[in-house]
Amino acid sequence: MPATVRSKTFDVSVVMLDSLPLQRQAAELYRSVFAYSDPLYAVSPRLLSSLLINGGSAIGLREPGGRLVAFSYGYPGIADGTVFHFSQATVVLPELQGQGIGRLMKHAQADIARAAGAESMRWLFDPISVRNAHFNLESLEARGRAYYPAFYHEPATERMLVEWALTERAPAGRLSAPARDEIFSELQKLEFDGGVSAGGDGEHRWVVVPAQLPED
């Protein structure tokens, strides 16, 4: 790193967010993409500097002209004897979403995590977002570990924790067709009110989300 990545529509370079101008661009990109105005929901350039020298990650994708179009940051963690890298956020300009940028950022972050000795990466996502669920669980084949109905202690902050193996071992794989059919059969028996519902049968756990959100 840095490395140049080319596609049919753009050229970008993977860069470390190791300068104040890049860190400020990342902070502004974060506020802009998520439409945050409250200073409580901000990314600190000083935090990004600290992450870079303490086993964390702070990387971005920059266009040839210097504009930052995406970035990710995270930090090392340990739980139950497992060393992992927690990816706090991946932010991509809206006009570049759905073009493989998110996947590129996750793999670049995974390289940093491996170099720091992490065995896996973990992150949270909003299970209401079917697009995010597909990307995390189907495209990347991360595995769900926990569901939190109000992770940030505020309404509408449901989150699912997923884990993505970084070692050379083969992925755990998806559910077999019979197991999927069994779970779907059980789900059809549930009374679903259009919100988020979590459940399980002792062997499997599931989170049910609406296929389409109700209009405000």
CSV table of C-alpha atoms in Angstrom, one decimal:
chain,number,residue,atom,x,y,z
A,1,MET,CA,0.0,0.0,0.0
A,2,PRO,CA,-0.7,2.4,-1.5
A,3,ALA,CA,-2.1,0.5,-4.5
A,4,THR,CA,-4.0,1.6,-7.5
A,5,VAL,CA,-7.3,0.0,-8.3
A,6,ARG,CA,-8.8,0.3,-11.7
A,7,SER,CA,-12.3,-0.5,-12.9
A,8,LYS,CA,-14.5,0.5,-15.9
A,9,THR,CA,-15.5,3.7,-14.2
A,10,PHE,CA,-12.8,4.9,-11.9
A,11,ASP,CA,-9.1,4.8,-10.7
A,12,VAL,CA,-8.5,5.1,-7.0
A,13,SER,CA,-5.5,4.6,-4.7
A,14,VAL,CA,-5.6,3.0,-1.3
A,15,VAL,CA,-3.9,5.4,1.1
A,16,MET,CA,-3.2,5.5,4.8
A,17,LEU,CA,-5.1,8.4,6.5
A,18,ASP,CA,-1.8,9.6,8.0
A,19,SER,CA,-2.0,13.3,7.4
A,20,LEU,CA,-4.3,16.0,8.8
A,21,PRO,CA,-5.8,17.0,5.4
A,22,LEU,CA,-6.8,13.3,4.7
A,23,GLN,CA,-8.1,12.9,8.2
A,24,ARG,CA,-10.2,16.1,7.8
A,25,GLN,CA,-11.6,14.8,4.5
A,26,ALA,CA,-12.5,11.6,6.2
A,27,ALA,CA,-14.3,13.4,9.0
A,28,GLU,CA,-16.2,15.5,6.5
A,29,LEU,CA,-17.1,12.5,4.4
A,30,TYR,CA,-18.5,10.8,7.4
A,31,ARG,CA,-20.7,13.7,8.4
A,32,SER,CA,-21.9,14.2,4.8
A,33,VAL,CA,-22.7,10.6,3.9
A,34,PHE,CA,-24.6,9.9,7.2
A,35,ALA,CA,-26.1,13.5,7.3
A,36,TYR,CA,-24.8,14.0,10.8
A,37,SER,CA,-24.8,17.6,12.2
A,38,ASP,CA,-24.6,16.8,15.9
A,39,PRO,CA,-20.9,16.9,17.1
A,40,LEU,CA,-21.6,13.8,19.2
A,41,TYR,CA,-21.6,11.8,16.0
A,42,ALA,CA,-18.2,12.7,14.6
A,43,VAL,CA,-14.9,11.1,13.6
A,44,SER,CA,-11.9,12.7,15.3
A,45,PRO,CA,-8.7,13.2,13.2
A,46,ARG,CA,-6.8,12.7,16.4
A,47,LEU,CA,-8.4,9.3,16.9
A,48,LEU,CA,-7.4,8.3,13.4
A,49,SER,CA,-3.8,9.2,14.2
A,50,SER,CA,-3.8,7.1,17.4
A,51,LEU,CA,-5.3,4.1,15.6
A,52,LEU,CA,-2.5,4.1,13.0
A,53,ILE,CA,0.2,3.6,15.7
A,54,ASN,CA,-1.7,1.2,18.0
A,55,GLY,CA,-2.7,-1.7,15.8
A,56,GLY,CA,-5.8,-0.1,14.4
A,57,SER,CA,-6.7,0.9,10.8
A,58,ALA,CA,-7.5,4.2,9.1
A,59,ILE,CA,-7.4,3.8,5.3
A,60,GLY,CA,-9.1,5.5,2.4
A,61,LEU,CA,-9.6,5.5,-1.3
A,62,ARG,CA,-8.4,8.6,-3.1
A,63,GLU,CA,-9.0,9.7,-6.7
A,64,PRO,CA,-6.1,10.9,-8.9
A,65,GLY,CA,-7.2,14.5,-8.2
A,66,GLY,CA,-6.8,14.0,-4.4
A,67,ARG,CA,-10.5,13.6,-3.4
A,68,LEU,CA,-11.2,11.0,-0.8
A,69,VAL,CA,-14.2,8.9,-1.9
A,70,ALA,CA,-14.2,6.2,0.8
A,71,PHE,CA,-12.6,5.3,4.1
A,72,SER,CA,-12.6,2.7,6.9
A,73,TYR,CA,-11.3,2.7,10.4
A,74,GLY,CA,-11.1,0.2,13.2
A,75,TYR,CA,-9.2,-1.1,16.2
A,76,PRO,CA,-8.0,-4.3,17.7
A,77,GLY,CA,-10.1,-6.3,20.2
A,78,ILE,CA,-10.2,-9.6,22.1
A,79,ALA,CA,-13.0,-11.7,23.4
A,80,ASP,CA,-13.1,-15.3,24.6
A,81,GLY,CA,-9.5,-15.7,23.7
A,82,THR,CA,-10.0,-14.6,20.1
A,83,VAL,CA,-8.0,-11.7,18.7
A,84,PHE,CA,-10.0,-9.7,16.2
A,85,HIS,CA,-10.1,-6.4,14.4
A,86,PHE,CA,-13.3,-4.4,14.9
A,87,SER,CA,-14.2,-2.3,11.9
A,88,GLN,CA,-16.0,0.7,13.3
A,89,ALA,CA,-17.2,2.2,10.0
A,90,THR,CA,-16.8,2.0,6.2
A,91,VAL,CA,-18.0,5.1,4.4
A,92,VAL,CA,-18.5,5.4,0.7
A,93,LEU,CA,-19.7,8.3,-1.4
A,94,PRO,CA,-23.4,7.6,-2.4
A,95,GLU,CA,-22.7,7.9,-6.1
A,96,LEU,CA,-20.0,5.2,-5.8
A,97,GLN,CA,-22.0,2.7,-3.7
A,98,GLY,CA,-22.8,-0.6,-5.3
A,99,GLN,CA,-19.6,-0.6,-7.5
A,100,GLY,CA,-17.4,-2.8,-5.3
A,101,ILE,CA,-15.9,0.0,-3.2
A,102,GLY,CA,-17.2,-1.5,0.1
A,103,ARG,CA,-15.7,-4.9,-0.7
A,104,LEU,CA,-12.4,-3.3,-1.6
A,105,MET,CA,-12.3,-1.4,1.6
A,106,LYS,CA,-13.1,-4.5,3.7
A,107,HIS,CA,-10.3,-6.5,2.0
A,108,ALA,CA,-7.7,-3.6,2.4
A,109,GLN,CA,-8.7,-3.4,6.1
A,110,ALA,CA,-8.4,-7.2,6.4
A,111,ASP,CA,-4.7,-7.0,5.2
A,112,ILE,CA,-3.9,-4.5,8.0
A,113,ALA,CA,-5.8,-6.7,10.5
A,114,ARG,CA,-3.8,-9.8,9.5
A,115,ALA,CA,-0.5,-8.0,9.8
A,116,ALA,CA,-1.4,-7.0,13.3
A,117,GLY,CA,-2.2,-10.6,14.3
A,118,ALA,CA,-6.0,-10.6,14.1
A,119,GLU,CA,-7.7,-13.9,13.4
A,120,SER,CA,-11.0,-12.3,12.2
A,121,MET,CA,-12.8,-9.0,11.7
A,122,ARG,CA,-16.0,-8.0,13.3
A,123,TRP,CA,-18.4,-5.1,12.7
A,124,LEU,CA,-22.0,-4.0,13.2
A,125,PHE,CA,-24.6,-3.3,10.6
A,126,ASP,CA,-28.2,-2.2,10.6
A,127,PRO,CA,-30.3,-5.3,9.9
A,128,ILE,CA,-33.1,-3.2,8.6
A,129,SER,CA,-30.9,-2.5,5.6
A,130,VAL,CA,-31.5,-5.5,3.4
A,131,ARG,CA,-28.8,-4.3,1.0
A,132,ASN,CA,-26.2,-4.2,3.8
A,133,ALA,CA,-27.4,-7.6,5.0
A,134,HIS,CA,-26.9,-9.1,1.6
A,135,PHE,CA,-23.4,-7.6,1.3
A,136,ASN,CA,-22.2,-8.7,4.7
A,137,LEU,CA,-23.8,-12.2,4.9
A,138,GLU,CA,-24.0,-13.3,1.3
A,139,SER,CA,-21.3,-11.4,-0.6
A,140,LEU,CA,-18.6,-11.4,2.1
A,141,GLU,CA,-20.0,-14.6,3.9
A,142,ALA,CA,-19.5,-13.1,7.3
A,143,ARG,CA,-21.4,-14.9,10.1
A,144,GLY,CA,-23.8,-13.3,12.5
A,145,ARG,CA,-22.8,-13.5,16.1
A,146,ALA,CA,-25.3,-11.4,18.0
A,147,TYR,CA,-28.3,-9.1,17.6
A,148,TYR,CA,-28.7,-6.0,19.7
A,149,PRO,CA,-32.2,-4.4,19.7
A,150,ALA,CA,-30.9,-1.0,20.8
A,151,PHE,CA,-27.1,-1.0,20.6
A,152,TYR,CA,-26.6,2.7,21.0
A,153,HIS,CA,-29.3,3.0,23.7
A,154,GLU,CA,-31.6,5.0,21.4
A,155,PRO,CA,-34.6,4.1,19.3
A,156,ALA,CA,-34.0,2.6,15.8
A,157,THR,CA,-30.4,1.5,16.6
A,158,GLU,CA,-30.9,-2.2,16.0
A,159,ARG,CA,-27.6,-3.8,15.1
A,160,MET,CA,-26.2,-7.2,14.1
A,161,LEU,CA,-22.7,-8.2,15.0
A,162,VAL,CA,-20.9,-10.2,12.4
A,163,GLU,CA,-17.6,-12.0,12.2
A,164,TRP,CA,-15.4,-12.5,9.1
A,165,ALA,CA,-12.6,-15.1,9.3
A,166,LEU,CA,-9.2,-13.8,8.2
A,167,THR,CA,-7.2,-17.1,8.5
A,168,GLU,CA,-6.5,-19.5,5.7
A,169,ARG,CA,-9.1,-21.9,6.9
A,170,ALA,CA,-12.1,-22.4,4.6
A,171,PRO,CA,-15.2,-20.3,5.3
A,172,ALA,CA,-17.8,-21.9,7.6
A,173,GLY,CA,-20.2,-21.9,4.7
A,174,ARG,CA,-23.9,-21.1,4.4
A,175,LEU,CA,-26.7,-23.2,5.7
A,176,SER,CA,-27.6,-26.3,3.7
A,177,ALA,CA,-30.9,-26.2,1.7
A,178,PRO,CA,-32.7,-28.5,4.2
A,179,ALA,CA,-31.6,-26.3,7.2
A,180,ARG,CA,-32.8,-23.2,5.3
A,181,ASP,CA,-36.2,-24.8,4.5
A,182,GLU,CA,-36.6,-25.8,8.1
A,183,ILE,CA,-35.9,-22.3,9.4
A,184,PHE,CA,-38.2,-20.7,6.7
A,185,SER,CA,-41.0,-23.2,7.8
A,186,GLU,CA,-40.6,-22.0,11.4
A,187,LEU,CA,-40.6,-18.4,10.4
A,188,GLN,CA,-43.9,-18.7,8.6
A,189,LYS,CA,-45.5,-19.7,11.9
A,190,LEU,CA,-44.5,-16.4,13.5
A,191,GLU,CA,-46.8,-13.5,13.9
A,192,PHE,CA,-44.9,-10.6,12.3
A,193,ASP,CA,-45.9,-7.0,12.9
A,194,GLY,CA,-43.6,-5.4,10.4
A,195,GLY,CA,-40.8,-4.5,12.8
A,196,VAL,CA,-37.7,-6.4,13.7
A,197,SER,CA,-38.0,-9.8,15.4
A,198,ALA,CA,-35.3,-12.2,16.7
A,199,GLY,CA,-35.7,-15.8,17.6
A,200,GLY,CA,-34.3,-19.3,17.4
A,201,ASP,CA,-34.8,-23.0,17.8
A,202,GLY,CA,-31.8,-23.9,20.1
A,203,GLU,CA,-29.5,-24.7,17.1
A,204,HIS,CA,-30.1,-21.7,14.9
A,205,ARG,CA,-30.8,-18.0,15.6
A,206,TRP,CA,-32.5,-15.6,13.2
A,207,VAL,CA,-33.4,-12.0,12.9
A,208,VAL,CA,-36.5,-11.2,10.8
A,209,VAL,CA,-36.7,-7.8,9.1
A,210,PRO,CA,-39.3,-6.3,6.8
A,211,ALA,CA,-38.6,-6.6,3.1
A,212,GLN,CA,-39.9,-3.0,2.6
A,213,LEU,CA,-39.9,-0.3,5.2
A,214,PRO,CA,-43.2,1.5,5.9
A,215,GLU,CA,-43.6,5.0,4.5
A,216,ASP,CA,-43.4,7.8,7.1
